N, CA, C and O of each residue as an XYZ file, in Angstrom:
832
protein
N       0.846     -1.210      0.006
C      -0.005     -0.003     -0.005
C       0.898      1.257     -0.002
O       1.772      1.388      0.855
N       0.681      2.180     -0.965
C       1.540      3.364     -1.042
C       1.349      4.262      0.187
O       0.274      4.312      0.785
N       2.434      4.971      0.544
C       2.378      5.878      1.684
C       1.459      7.056      1.375
O       1.379      7.506      0.232
N       0.778      7.542      2.384
C      -0.089      8.706      2.200
C       0.777      9.958      1.994
O       1.745     10.183      2.720
N       0.416     10.753      1.007
C       1.192     11.962      0.680
C       0.615     13.140      1.438
O      -0.567     13.463      1.318
N       1.472     13.772      2.218
C       1.076     14.931      3.044
C       1.197     16.202      2.200
O       2.280     16.531      1.718
N       0.082     16.912      2.024
C       0.020     18.123      1.171
C      -0.256     19.350      2.011
O      -1.054     19.310      2.947
N       0.415     20.451      1.669
C       0.112     21.770      2.224
C      -0.300     22.678      1.069
O       0.301     22.638     -0.005
N      -1.309     23.481      1.289
C      -1.813     24.379      0.246
C      -1.603     25.817      0.678
O      -1.979     26.203      1.785
N      -0.993     26.618     -0.209
C      -0.827     28.045      0.047
C      -1.507     28.785     -1.098
O      -0.963     28.887     -2.198
N      -2.675     29.287     -0.833
C      -3.555     29.899     -1.878
C      -4.434     30.933     -1.220
O      -5.133     30.624     -0.255
N      -4.414     32.161     -1.721
C      -5.170     33.227     -1.071
C      -6.646     33.236     -1.399
O      -7.448     33.805     -0.658
N      -7.017     32.597     -2.523
C      -8.444     32.540     -2.907
C      -9.142     31.459     -2.060
O      -8.872     30.271     -2.237
N     -10.013     31.854     -1.169
C     -10.598     30.893     -0.251
C     -11.402     29.799     -0.944
O     -11.371     28.645     -0.516
N     -12.107     30.139     -1.987
C     -12.904     29.131     -2.714
C     -11.996     28.076     -3.339
O     -12.255     26.876     -3.245
N     -10.917     28.554     -3.984
C      -9.986     27.597     -4.593
C      -9.283     26.766     -3.510
O      -9.120     25.553     -3.648
N      -8.882     27.429     -2.456
C      -8.193     26.729     -1.352
C      -9.081     25.613     -0.789
O      -8.636     24.477     -0.625
N     -10.336     25.952     -0.497
C     -11.243     24.950      0.081
C     -11.565     23.858     -0.936
O     -11.805     22.708     -0.569
N     -11.567     24.226     -2.210
C     -11.816     23.221     -3.251
C     -10.713     22.194     -3.285
O     -10.981     20.996     -3.376
N      -9.462     22.648     -3.211
C      -8.310     21.709     -3.181
C      -8.387     20.814     -1.960
O      -8.157     19.608     -2.047
N      -8.714     21.410     -0.816
C      -8.795     20.632      0.424
C      -9.839     19.518      0.268
O      -9.585     18.357      0.590
N     -10.999     19.895     -0.227
C     -12.084     18.948     -0.366
C     -11.726     17.820     -1.302
O     -11.996     16.655     -1.010
N     -11.112     18.159     -2.437
C     -10.776     17.147     -3.419
C      -9.667     16.231     -2.917
O      -9.687     15.028     -3.175
N      -8.696     16.802     -2.197
C      -7.602     15.974     -1.675
C      -8.122     15.027     -0.589
O      -7.747     13.856     -0.536
N      -8.997     15.564      0.280
C      -9.510     14.753      1.380
C     -10.419     13.625      0.906
O     -10.669     12.668      1.638
N     -10.908     13.747     -0.319
C     -11.774     12.680     -0.847
C     -10.964     11.532     -1.410
O     -11.532     10.527     -1.837
N      -9.641     11.664     -1.418
C      -8.748     10.616     -1.932
C      -7.908     10.099     -0.784
O      -7.170     10.869     -0.170
N      -8.000      8.824     -0.480
C      -7.293      8.274      0.689
C      -5.771      8.253      0.522
O      -5.057      7.943      1.476
N      -5.268      8.574     -0.656
C      -3.812      8.616     -0.875
C      -3.209      9.934     -0.370
O      -1.989     10.067     -0.272
N      -4.089     10.919     -0.048
C      -3.598     12.241      0.327
C      -4.082     12.667      1.684
O      -5.156     12.274      2.139
N      -3.253     13.496      2.336
C      -3.614     14.093      3.611
C      -3.226     15.544      3.593
O      -2.100     15.865      3.213
N      -4.125     16.455      3.994
C      -3.852     17.885      3.978
C      -3.460     18.324      5.389
O      -4.303     18.361      6.286
N      -2.181     18.655      5.586
C      -1.718     19.036      6.919
C      -1.914     20.511      7.189
O      -1.955     20.913      8.352
N      -2.037     21.334      6.162
C      -2.192     22.777      6.383
C      -2.698     23.461      5.107
O      -2.423     23.014      3.993
N      -3.445     24.556      5.301
C      -3.922     25.354      4.187
C      -3.884     26.822      4.625
O      -4.483     27.196      5.633
N      -3.175     27.641      3.856
C      -2.920     29.018      4.273
C      -3.155     30.003      3.148
O      -3.016     29.669      1.971
N      -3.519     31.238      3.529
C      -3.838     32.302      2.571
C      -2.633     33.118      2.177
O      -2.710     33.923      1.248
N      -1.505     32.929      2.868
C      -0.321     33.713      2.556
C       0.931     32.875      2.874
O       0.904     31.930      3.663
N       2.034     33.283      2.207
C       3.311     32.589      2.478
C       3.778     32.880      3.896
O       4.332     32.007      4.564
N       3.555     34.111      4.357
C       3.990     34.496      5.700
C       3.343     33.574      6.760
O       4.012     33.108      7.682
N       2.022     33.323      6.605
C       1.312     32.466      7.550
C       1.821     31.024      7.462
O       2.053     30.368      8.478
N       1.986     30.554      6.246
C       2.464     29.169      6.026
C       3.836     28.942      6.668
O       4.078     27.903      7.282
N       4.725     29.918      6.520
C       6.088     29.746      7.005
C       6.149     29.579      8.516
O       7.124     29.050      9.051
N       5.087     30.038      9.213
C       5.041     29.855     10.662
C       4.734     28.396     11.064
O       4.997     27.992     12.196
N       4.177     27.617     10.124
C       3.660     26.302     10.469
C       4.268     25.148      9.699
O       4.004     23.988     10.015
N       5.075     25.445      8.699
C       5.553     24.365      7.828
C       6.381     23.324      8.524
O       6.252     22.137      8.225
N       7.242     23.732      9.457
C       8.057     22.779     10.169
C       7.221     21.835     10.996
O       7.576     20.671     11.184
N       6.099     22.348     11.494
C       5.176     21.477     12.261
C       4.363     20.584     11.319
O       4.118     19.414     11.612
N       3.950     21.154     10.189
C       3.132     20.386      9.225
C       3.928     19.297      8.553
O       3.403     18.207      8.324
N       5.202     19.562      8.223
C       6.085     18.638      7.541
C       5.453     18.034      6.266
O       5.393     16.812      6.130
N       4.984     18.885      5.338
C       4.368     18.377      4.147
C       5.397     17.728      3.209
O       6.574     18.090      3.220
N       4.937     16.768      2.399
C       5.759     16.170      1.333
C       5.733     17.088      0.114
O       6.738     17.266     -0.573
N       4.552     17.669     -0.138
C       4.325     18.501     -1.322
C       3.578     19.753     -0.916
O       2.653     19.704     -0.104
N       3.990     20.893     -1.494
C       3.266     22.118     -1.286
C       2.690     22.600     -2.623
O       3.412     22.728     -3.612
N       1.372     22.865     -2.635
C       0.737     23.510     -3.780
C       0.764     25.014     -3.499
O       0.139     25.481     -2.546
N       1.469     25.750     -4.307
C       1.783     27.152     -4.021
C       1.297     28.071     -5.114
O       1.730     27.954     -6.261
N       0.401     28.988     -4.780
C      -0.085     29.996     -5.721
C       1.047     31.010     -5.969
O       1.759     31.403     -5.045
N       1.192     31.414     -7.210
C       2.279     32.312     -7.553
C       2.011     33.758     -7.165
O       2.937     34.493     -6.823
N       0.707     34.183     -7.217
C       0.355     35.560     -6.971
C      -0.320     35.682     -5.615
O      -1.547     35.733     -5.533
N       0.472     35.728     -4.552
C      -0.036     35.848     -3.191
C       0.070     37.288     -2.688
O       0.918     38.044     -3.161
N      -0.764     37.667     -1.753
C      -0.570     38.975     -1.094
C       0.699     38.917     -0.271
O       1.063     37.845      0.212
N       1.379     40.029     -0.097
C       2.615     40.013      0.664
C       3.714     39.371     -0.161
O       3.947     39.764     -1.304
N       4.395     38.380      0.418
C       5.464     37.680     -0.302
C       4.855     36.893     -1.441
O       3.999     36.040     -1.204
N       5.266     37.147     -2.655
C       4.758     36.399     -3.817
C       5.197     34.917     -3.718
O       6.243     34.590     -3.156
N       4.381     34.080     -4.267
C       4.693     32.655     -4.207
C       6.084     32.304     -4.743
O       6.828     31.539     -4.130
N       6.411     32.876     -5.890
C       7.698     32.576     -6.520
C       8.865     33.030     -5.619
O       9.922     32.399     -5.604
N       8.663     34.121     -4.875
C       9.710     34.619     -3.999
C       9.769     33.860     -2.637
O      10.756     33.935     -1.906
N       8.704     33.157     -2.348
C       8.644     32.398     -1.076
C       9.374     31.085     -1.163
O       9.717     30.504     -0.133
N       9.621     30.602     -2.355
C      10.219     29.253     -2.497
C      11.553     29.120     -1.750
O      11.734     28.133     -1.037
N      12.493     30.060     -1.879
C      13.747     29.859     -1.142
C      13.562     29.742      0.379
O      14.227     28.939      1.034
N      12.651     30.553      0.927
C      12.396     30.475      2.381
C      11.758     29.128      2.756
O      12.076     28.540      3.790
N      10.860     28.661      1.896
C      10.246     27.345      2.133
C      11.298     26.254      2.095
O      11.339     25.398      2.979
N      12.162     26.275      1.063
C      13.174     25.257      0.904
C      14.221     25.311      2.022
O      14.828     24.295      2.362
N      14.426     26.497      2.586
C      15.350     26.631      3.702
C      14.819     25.877      4.915
O      15.575     25.210      5.621
N      13.498     25.986      5.155
C      12.886     25.251      6.249
C      12.774     23.764      5.998
O      13.033     22.938      6.873
N      12.372     23.440      4.752
C      12.116     22.042      4.384
C      12.874     21.729      3.065
O      12.277     21.779      1.990
N      14.142     21.416      3.143
C      14.953     21.244      1.943
C      14.423     20.173      0.971
O      14.644     20.265     -0.236
N      13.733     19.170      1.499
C      13.288     18.052      0.656
C      11.856     18.166      0.170
O      11.375     17.292     -0.551
N      11.174     19.227      0.554
C       9.761     19.364      0.133
C       9.681     19.652     -1.360
O      10.527     20.348     -1.922
N       8.642     19.098     -1.992
C       8.397     19.313     -3.389
C       7.368     20.481     -3.524
O       6.288     20.436     -2.935
N       7.727     21.493     -4.293
C       6.864     22.646     -4.455
C       6.318     22.696     -5.869
O       7.071     22.775     -6.840
N       4.983     22.647     -5.973
C       4.323     22.756     -7.267
C       3.592     24.098     -7.350
O       2.682     24.369     -6.567
N       3.994     24.917     -8.291
C       3.320     26.214     -8.488
C       1.974     25.999     -9.174
O       1.860     25.200    -10.104
N       0.962     26.718     -8.707
C      -0.343     26.705     -9.337
C      -0.677     28.142     -9.721
O      -0.689     29.024     -8.863
N      -0.947     28.384    -10.994
C      -1.044     29.761    -11.454
C      -1.900     29.917    -12.696
O      -2.141     28.949    -13.418
N      -2.351     31.116    -12.940
C      -3.014     31.432    -14.211
C      -2.035     32.005    -15.190
O      -2.376     32.249    -16.347
N      -0.793     32.229    -14.732
C       0.234     32.878    -15.573
C       1.159     31.867    -16.227
O       1.650     30.960    -15.555
N       1.405     32.003    -17.518
C       2.301     31.124    -18.230
C       3.489     31.911    -18.791
O       4.127     31.457    -19.740
N       3.795     33.074    -18.227
C       4.865     33.878    -18.770
C       6.217     33.241    -18.484
O       6.467     32.745    -17.385
N       7.094     33.264    -19.505
C       8.361     32.591    -19.421
C       9.195     32.979    -18.222
O       9.753     32.112    -17.550
N       9.291     34.265    -17.940
C      10.143     34.723    -16.859
C       9.706     34.178    -15.517
O      10.540     33.775    -14.706
N       8.380     34.162    -15.272
C       7.860     33.607    -14.011
C       8.155     32.113    -13.918
O       8.550     31.613    -12.864
N       7.965     31.417    -15.011
C       8.226     29.967    -15.020
C       9.652     29.685    -14.616
O       9.901     28.858    -13.739
N      10.606     30.374    -15.256
C      12.021     30.062    -15.014
C      12.500     30.592    -13.672
O      13.412     30.027    -13.069
N      11.893     31.667    -13.206
C      12.254     32.135    -11.845
C      11.797     31.103    -10.831
O      12.542     30.781     -9.906
N      10.593     30.578    -10.982
C      10.078     29.548    -10.066
C      10.972     28.307    -10.088
O      11.315     27.763     -9.039
N      11.343     27.870    -11.280
C      12.165     26.687    -11.388
C      13.573     26.915    -10.836
O      14.129     26.052    -10.157
N      14.138     28.076    -11.133
C      15.454     28.392    -10.591
C      15.428     28.483     -9.066
O      16.407     28.147     -8.400
N      14.299     28.940     -8.519
C      14.177     29.071     -7.062
C      13.938     27.745     -6.342
O      13.959     27.681     -5.112
N      13.709     26.687     -7.125
C      13.588     25.376     -6.501
C      12.240     24.692     -6.650
O      12.016     23.656     -6.024
N      11.326     25.238     -7.464
C      10.038     24.571     -7.690
C      10.226     23.255     -8.437
O      11.086     23.130     -9.310
N       9.409     22.291     -8.076
C       9.464     20.969     -8.758
C       8.539     20.906     -9.949
O       8.636     20.003    -10.780
N       7.627     21.883    -10.031
C       6.679     21.867    -11.146
C       5.916     23.175    -11.236
O       6.007     24.032    -10.357
N       5.168     23.309    -12.311
C       4.495     24.568    -12.602
C       3.217     24.230    -13.402
O       3.287     23.883    -14.581
N       2.071     24.337    -12.749
C       0.819     23.929    -13.379
C      -0.131     25.127    -13.456
O      -0.151     25.959    -12.550
N      -0.911     25.218    -14.522
C      -1.923     26.236    -14.618
C      -3.158     25.791    -13.833
O      -3.399     24.598    -13.647
N      -3.939     26.786    -13.374
C      -5.094     26.454    -12.529
C      -6.254     25.811    -13.305
O      -7.219     25.334    -12.709
N      -6.146     25.806    -14.627
C      -7.202     25.082    -15.374
C      -6.805     23.613    -15.587
O      -7.487     22.884    -16.308
N      -5.710     23.187    -14.964
C      -5.347     21.754    -14.982
C      -6.384     20.982    -14.218
O      -6.749     21.376    -13.111
N      -6.880     19.875    -14.781
C      -7.906     19.106    -14.112
C      -7.350     18.540    -12.801
O      -6.149     18.304    -12.670
N      -8.257     18.326    -11.825
C      -7.757     17.887    -10.552
C      -7.164     16.473    -10.622
O      -6.235     16.153     -9.880
N      -7.700     15.628    -11.513
C      -7.115     14.304    -11.645
C      -5.658     14.397    -12.145
O      -4.795     13.612    -11.753
N      -5.415     15.402    -13.040
C      -4.059     15.605    -13.509
C      -3.146     16.161    -12.400
O      -1.981     15.780    -12.283
N      -3.698     17.054    -11.609
C      -2.921     17.615    -10.506
C      -2.470     16.458     -9.583
O      -1.315     16.414     -9.160
N      -3.376     15.542     -9.283
C      -3.048     14.413     -8.428
C      -1.968     13.544     -9.059
O      -1.080     13.036     -8.374
N      -2.061     13.381    -10.383
C      -1.031     12.602    -11.107
C       0.336     13.299    -10.993
O       1.364     12.649    -10.802
N       0.322     14.615    -11.113
C       1.573     15.367    -11.038
C       2.160     15.317     -9.637
O       3.380     15.266     -9.480
N       1.299     15.331     -8.606
C       1.765     15.219     -7.232
C       2.494     13.888     -7.058
O       3.585     13.832     -6.490
N       1.887     12.842     -7.546
C       2.501     11.497     -7.428
C       3.819     11.465     -8.194
O       4.792     10.847     -7.762
N       3.829     12.152     -9.350
C       5.051     12.148    -10.188
C       6.222     12.825     -9.486
O       7.338     12.305     -9.508
N       5.981     13.991     -8.857
C       7.088     14.673     -8.183
C       7.579     13.876     -6.953
O       8.745     13.972     -6.570
N       6.680     13.100     -6.349
C       7.086     12.282     -5.238
C       8.009     11.117     -5.706
O       8.734     10.532     -4.901
N       7.964     10.805     -6.998
C       8.853      9.765     -7.554
C      10.134     10.384     -8.119
O      10.980      9.697     -8.690
N      10.249     11.710     -7.942
C      11.442     12.377     -8.454
C      11.278     13.011     -9.813
O      12.245     13.514    -10.385
N      10.049     12.993    -10.347
C       9.788     13.585    -11.654
C       9.432     15.061    -11.550
O       9.512     15.657    -10.475
N       9.044     15.634    -12.658
C       8.645     17.035    -12.699
C       7.162     17.143    -13.025
O       6.559     16.188    -13.515
N       6.579     18.297    -12.756
C       5.156     18.500    -13.024
C       4.980     19.773    -13.888
O       5.301     20.882    -13.460
N       4.472     19.577    -15.087
C       4.265     20.756    -15.944
C       3.065     20.576    -16.813
O       2.844     19.500    -17.369
N       2.258     21.655    -16.942
C       1.178     21.668    -17.900
C       1.802     21.651    -19.297
O       2.958     22.034    -19.478
N       1.011     21.197    -20.287
C       1.550     21.022    -21.636
C       2.108     22.335    -22.192
O       3.198     22.343    -22.763
N       1.375     23.448    -22.034
C       1.820     24.719    -22.566
C       3.125     25.190    -21.918
O       3.985     25.773    -22.578
N       3.251     24.934    -20.656
C       4.466     25.307    -19.915
C       5.639     24.419    -20.323
O       6.755     24.910    -20.490
N       5.398     23.120    -20.485
C       6.451     22.223    -20.938
C       6.983     22.649    -22.285
O       8.185     22.542    -22.531
N       6.109     23.137    -23.177
C       6.552     23.593    -24.470
C       7.437     24.813    -24.349
O       8.439     24.925    -25.056
N       7.079     25.740    -23.455
C       7.920     26.929    -23.240
C       9.283     26.555    -22.716
O      10.283     27.152    -23.114
N       9.347     25.582    -21.833
C      10.616     25.128    -21.277
C      11.473     24.516    -22.359
O      12.674     24.779    -22.426
N      10.869     23.698    -23.212
C      11.602     23.098    -24.329
C      12.146     24.158    -25.261
O      13.301     24.091    -25.682
N      11.316     25.139    -25.585
C      11.752     26.205    -26.484
C      12.878     27.026    -25.852
O      13.787     27.502    -26.532
N      12.785     27.176    -24.526
C      13.817     27.951    -23.827
C      15.204     27.345    -24.025
O      16.195     28.068    -24.132
N      15.268     26.030    -24.073
C      16.559     25.370    -24.187
C      17.005     25.197    -25.638
O      18.090     24.683    -25.911
N      16.145     25.635    -26.563
C      16.506     25.616    -27.992
C      16.843     27.058    -28.379
O      15.943     27.889    -28.504
N      18.104     27.356    -28.565
C      18.519     28.726    -28.872
C      17.996     29.158    -30.228
O      17.849     28.350    -31.144
N      17.724     30.426    -30.334
C      17.227     31.031    -31.559
C      18.341     30.960    -32.607
O      19.413     31.531    -32.410
N      18.084     30.242    -33.749
C      19.126     30.159    -34.774
C      19.375     31.497    -35.500
O      20.355     31.629    -36.233
N      18.492     32.478    -35.296
C      18.635     33.738    -35.952
C      19.272     34.825    -35.062
O      19.091     36.020    -35.296
N      20.006     34.389    -34.057
C      20.657     35.338    -33.132
C      21.646     36.216    -33.919
O      22.373     35.729    -34.785
N      21.657     37.481    -33.607
C      22.623     38.387    -34.223
C      24.019     38.275    -33.628
O      24.976     38.838    -34.159
N      24.131     37.537    -32.510
C      25.401     37.444    -31.809
C      26.292     36.347    -32.385
O      25.805     35.300    -32.810
N      27.602     36.599    -32.394
C      28.540     35.591    -32.766
C      28.673     34.543    -31.666
O      28.172     34.748    -30.561
N      29.341     33.422    -31.949
C      29.510     32.375    -30.955
C      30.256     32.920    -29.724
O      29.899     32.602    -28.589
N      31.289     33.739    -29.952
C      32.064     34.301    -28.838
C      31.248     35.290    -28.040
O      31.340     35.310    -26.812
N      30.429     36.135    -28.720
C      29.568     37.084    -28.038
C      28.548     36.372    -27.167
O      28.234     36.801    -26.057
N      28.034     35.258    -27.713
C      27.068     34.464    -26.961
C      27.709     33.887    -25.719
O      27.096     33.899    -24.652
N      28.931     33.378    -25.828
C      29.660     32.829    -24.691
C      29.845     33.864    -23.611
O      29.668     33.593    -22.423
N      30.214     35.087    -24.057
C      30.443     36.166    -23.119
C      29.167     36.582    -22.404
O      29.159     36.810    -21.194
N      28.061     36.678    -23.195
C      26.794     37.076    -22.576
C      26.297     35.999    -21.623
O      25.669     36.330    -20.617
N      26.550     34.730    -21.897
C      26.163     33.652    -20.979
C      26.961     33.797    -19.669
O      26.422     33.583    -18.583
N      28.239     34.160    -19.781
C      29.064     34.386    -18.586
C      28.532     35.557    -17.766
O      28.482     35.500    -16.537
N      28.132     36.632    -18.474
C      27.554     37.792    -17.784
C      26.285     37.376    -17.049
O      26.062     37.768    -15.903
N      25.446     36.568    -17.729
C      24.182     36.126    -17.131
C      24.450     35.239    -15.881
O      23.616     35.155    -14.979
N      25.610     34.596    -15.857
C      25.982     33.753    -14.716
C      26.572     34.572    -13.570
O      26.922     34.029    -12.522
N      26.677     35.902    -13.785
C      27.161     36.770    -12.753
C      28.680     36.997    -12.722
O      29.210     37.570    -11.770
N      29.361     36.545    -13.761
C      30.825     36.727    -13.808
C      31.164     38.153    -14.249
O      30.506     38.727    -15.116
N      32.200     38.701    -13.631
C      32.662     40.033    -14.045
C      33.619     39.901    -15.252
O      33.932     38.793    -15.687
N      34.070     41.039    -15.773
C      34.872     41.011    -16.987
C      36.186     40.292    -16.823
O      36.639     39.592    -17.728
N      36.804     40.465    -15.657
C      38.106     39.782    -15.420
C      37.960     38.288    -15.408
O      38.797     37.577    -15.964
N      36.883     37.783    -14.769
C      36.653     36.342    -14.722
C      36.336     35.802    -16.113
O      36.745     34.696    -16.467
N      35.602     36.594    -16.898
C      35.262     36.152    -18.242
C      36.529     36.044    -19.076
O      36.719     35.073    -19.808
N      37.393     37.048    -18.963
C      38.646     37.007    -19.700
C      39.480     35.787    -19.357
O      40.033     35.124    -20.234
N      39.562     35.498    -18.029
C      40.342     34.342    -17.577
C      39.730     33.031    -18.076
O      40.443     32.133    -18.524
N      38.395     32.933    -17.991
C      37.706     31.712    -18.383
C      37.846     31.428    -19.881
O      38.016     30.279    -20.288
N      37.773     32.474    -20.687
C      37.788     32.308    -22.139
C      39.180     32.492    -22.738
O      39.343     32.429    -23.956
N      40.181     32.720    -21.891
C      41.580     32.869    -22.336
C      41.729     34.023    -23.329
O      42.405     33.887    -24.349
N      41.096     35.156    -23.026
C      41.240     36.342    -23.849
C      41.554     37.530    -22.945
O      41.328     37.457    -21.737
N      42.077     38.632    -23.513
C      42.425     39.732    -22.632
C      41.226     40.587    -22.328
O      40.195     40.505    -22.996
N      41.373     41.416    -21.304
C      40.262     42.210    -20.803
C      39.725     43.195    -21.831
O      38.520     43.440    -21.886
N      40.613     43.761    -22.647
C      40.147     44.711    -23.677
C      39.288     44.030    -24.712
O      38.346     44.625    -25.235
N      39.611     42.765    -25.017
C      38.808     42.005    -25.974
C      37.413     41.754    -25.424
O      36.430     41.848    -26.160
N      37.316     41.430    -24.115
C      36.045     41.250    -23.477
C      35.212     42.535    -23.551
O      34.028     42.499    -23.886
N      35.842     43.665    -23.236
C      35.151     44.961    -23.297
C      34.636     45.249    -24.681
O      33.523     45.749    -24.847
N      35.450     44.931    -25.690
C      35.048     45.183    -27.071
C      33.841     44.313    -27.483
O      32.932     44.771    -28.175
N      33.867     43.052    -27.037
C      32.739     42.148    -27.331
C      31.462     42.634    -26.643
O      30.380     42.592    -27.230
N      31.592     43.092    -25.402
C      30.411     43.569    -24.640
C      29.835     44.802    -25.348
O      28.617     44.942    -25.458
N      30.697     45.677    -25.818
C      30.242     46.864    -26.539
C      29.453     46.454    -27.814
O      28.430     47.053    -28.147
N      29.948     45.449    -28.490
C      29.264     44.955    -29.699
C      27.915     44.292    -29.336
O      26.934     44.446    -30.063
N      27.875     43.569    -28.232
C      26.654     42.948    -27.775
C      25.582     43.993    -27.506
O      24.448     43.876    -27.971
N      25.963     45.021    -26.744
C      25.023     46.093    -26.426
C      24.499     46.767    -27.700
O      23.317     47.096    -27.805
N      25.393     46.959    -28.651
C      25.004     47.620    -29.898
C      23.995     46.728    -30.698
O      22.972     47.205    -31.188
N      24.329     45.441    -30.800
C      23.479     44.533    -31.550
C      22.106     44.351    -30.916
O      21.108     44.203    -31.622
N      22.054     44.361    -29.594
C      20.805     44.153    -28.877
C      20.103     45.473    -28.571
O      19.003     45.475    -28.019
N      20.717     46.572    -28.915
C      20.165     47.917    -28.698
C      19.832     48.135    -27.221
O      18.714     48.509    -26.868
N      20.833     47.891    -26.368
C      20.639     48.043    -24.908
C      21.822     48.848    -24.371
O      22.808     49.086    -25.068
N      21.688     49.259    -23.102
C      22.751     50.084    -22.469
C      23.260     49.516    -21.182
O      24.074     50.151    -20.511
N      22.803     48.319    -20.802
C      23.267     47.747    -19.528
C      23.273     46.205    -19.637
O      22.675     45.609    -20.533
N      23.978     45.609    -18.680
C      24.068     44.127    -18.647
C      22.704     43.525    -18.365
O      22.343     42.501    -18.945
N      21.919     44.176    -17.445
C      20.600     43.646    -17.134
C      19.672     43.675    -18.328
O      18.921     42.727    -18.557
N      19.715     44.760    -19.096
C      18.896     44.838    -20.315
C      19.342     43.805    -21.345
O      18.513     43.197    -22.022
N      20.655     43.610    -21.459
C      21.188     42.617    -22.420
C      20.725     41.230    -22.082
O      20.330     40.464    -22.961
N      20.773     40.894    -20.778
C      20.376     39.562    -20.347
C      18.873     39.380    -20.592
O      18.442     38.329    -21.066
N      18.096     40.385    -20.276
C      16.634     40.313    -20.442
C      16.256     40.095    -21.901
O      15.436     39.231    -22.210
N      16.856     40.883    -22.805
C      16.543     40.758    -24.220
C      17.003     39.386    -24.739
O      16.280     38.718    -25.478
N      18.213     38.983    -24.342
C      18.757     37.734    -24.834
C      17.942     36.511    -24.382
O      17.755     35.554    -25.135
N      17.475     36.571    -23.158
C      16.632     35.451    -22.668
C      15.269     35.465    -23.347
O      14.739     34.415    -23.710
N      14.711     36.641    -23.515
C      13.386     36.723    -24.145
C      13.430     36.196    -25.595
O      12.519     35.503    -26.048
N      14.476     36.532    -26.278
C      14.622     36.121    -27.683
C      15.389     34.860    -27.895
O      15.662     34.461    -29.027
N      15.748     34.209    -26.763
C      16.455     32.894    -26.772
C      17.785     32.952    -27.480
O      18.122     32.044    -28.240
N      18.550     34.004    -27.245
C      19.925     34.075    -27.765
C      20.897     33.358    -26.805
O      21.989     32.948    -27.201
N      20.482     33.222    -25.561
C      21.288     32.461    -24.593
C      20.384     31.456    -23.897
O      20.843     30.703    -23.039
């Protein structure tokens, strides 16, 4: 007999929150240890609740769901966090995944599918709605029409990783002036004036 999966729900919409509780409690494979309207409230109780999986709304009052993930993972390093959202924007998806989410589902996902995804993350898998999975796949397929050269792309990837110019020069075995020249060309080609703008444009258009 499979172990009962302990679920915590963090969702500010009371109707949706109670709906998840009701549907989970109707299935003997699941147990709801806590349900909260905000991340702040949940963080007070998570260590006591000890959930296996957290269903986390991305747009919460106060601390946003996506920003709460690191604090949640600090308390419970092994907990699986599944984002539930109406938003499929690329930047939110990747921020959530970078912050430690195990999955990202839209709220129009059927509850039978949500339960399947919960079981999947408990086995070490990921949970993604079809539209979100497609965005993730596209994210890892670089745009073949990038205006950047191979070297410029390497340098911009280093910048996105937080490396400064000296570290980039050392890593790529080129001198500092060459790095500066490449960065100047990158800014010109992307029509930007800062590293943050360059990273944003390059990620949006899948140049890196």
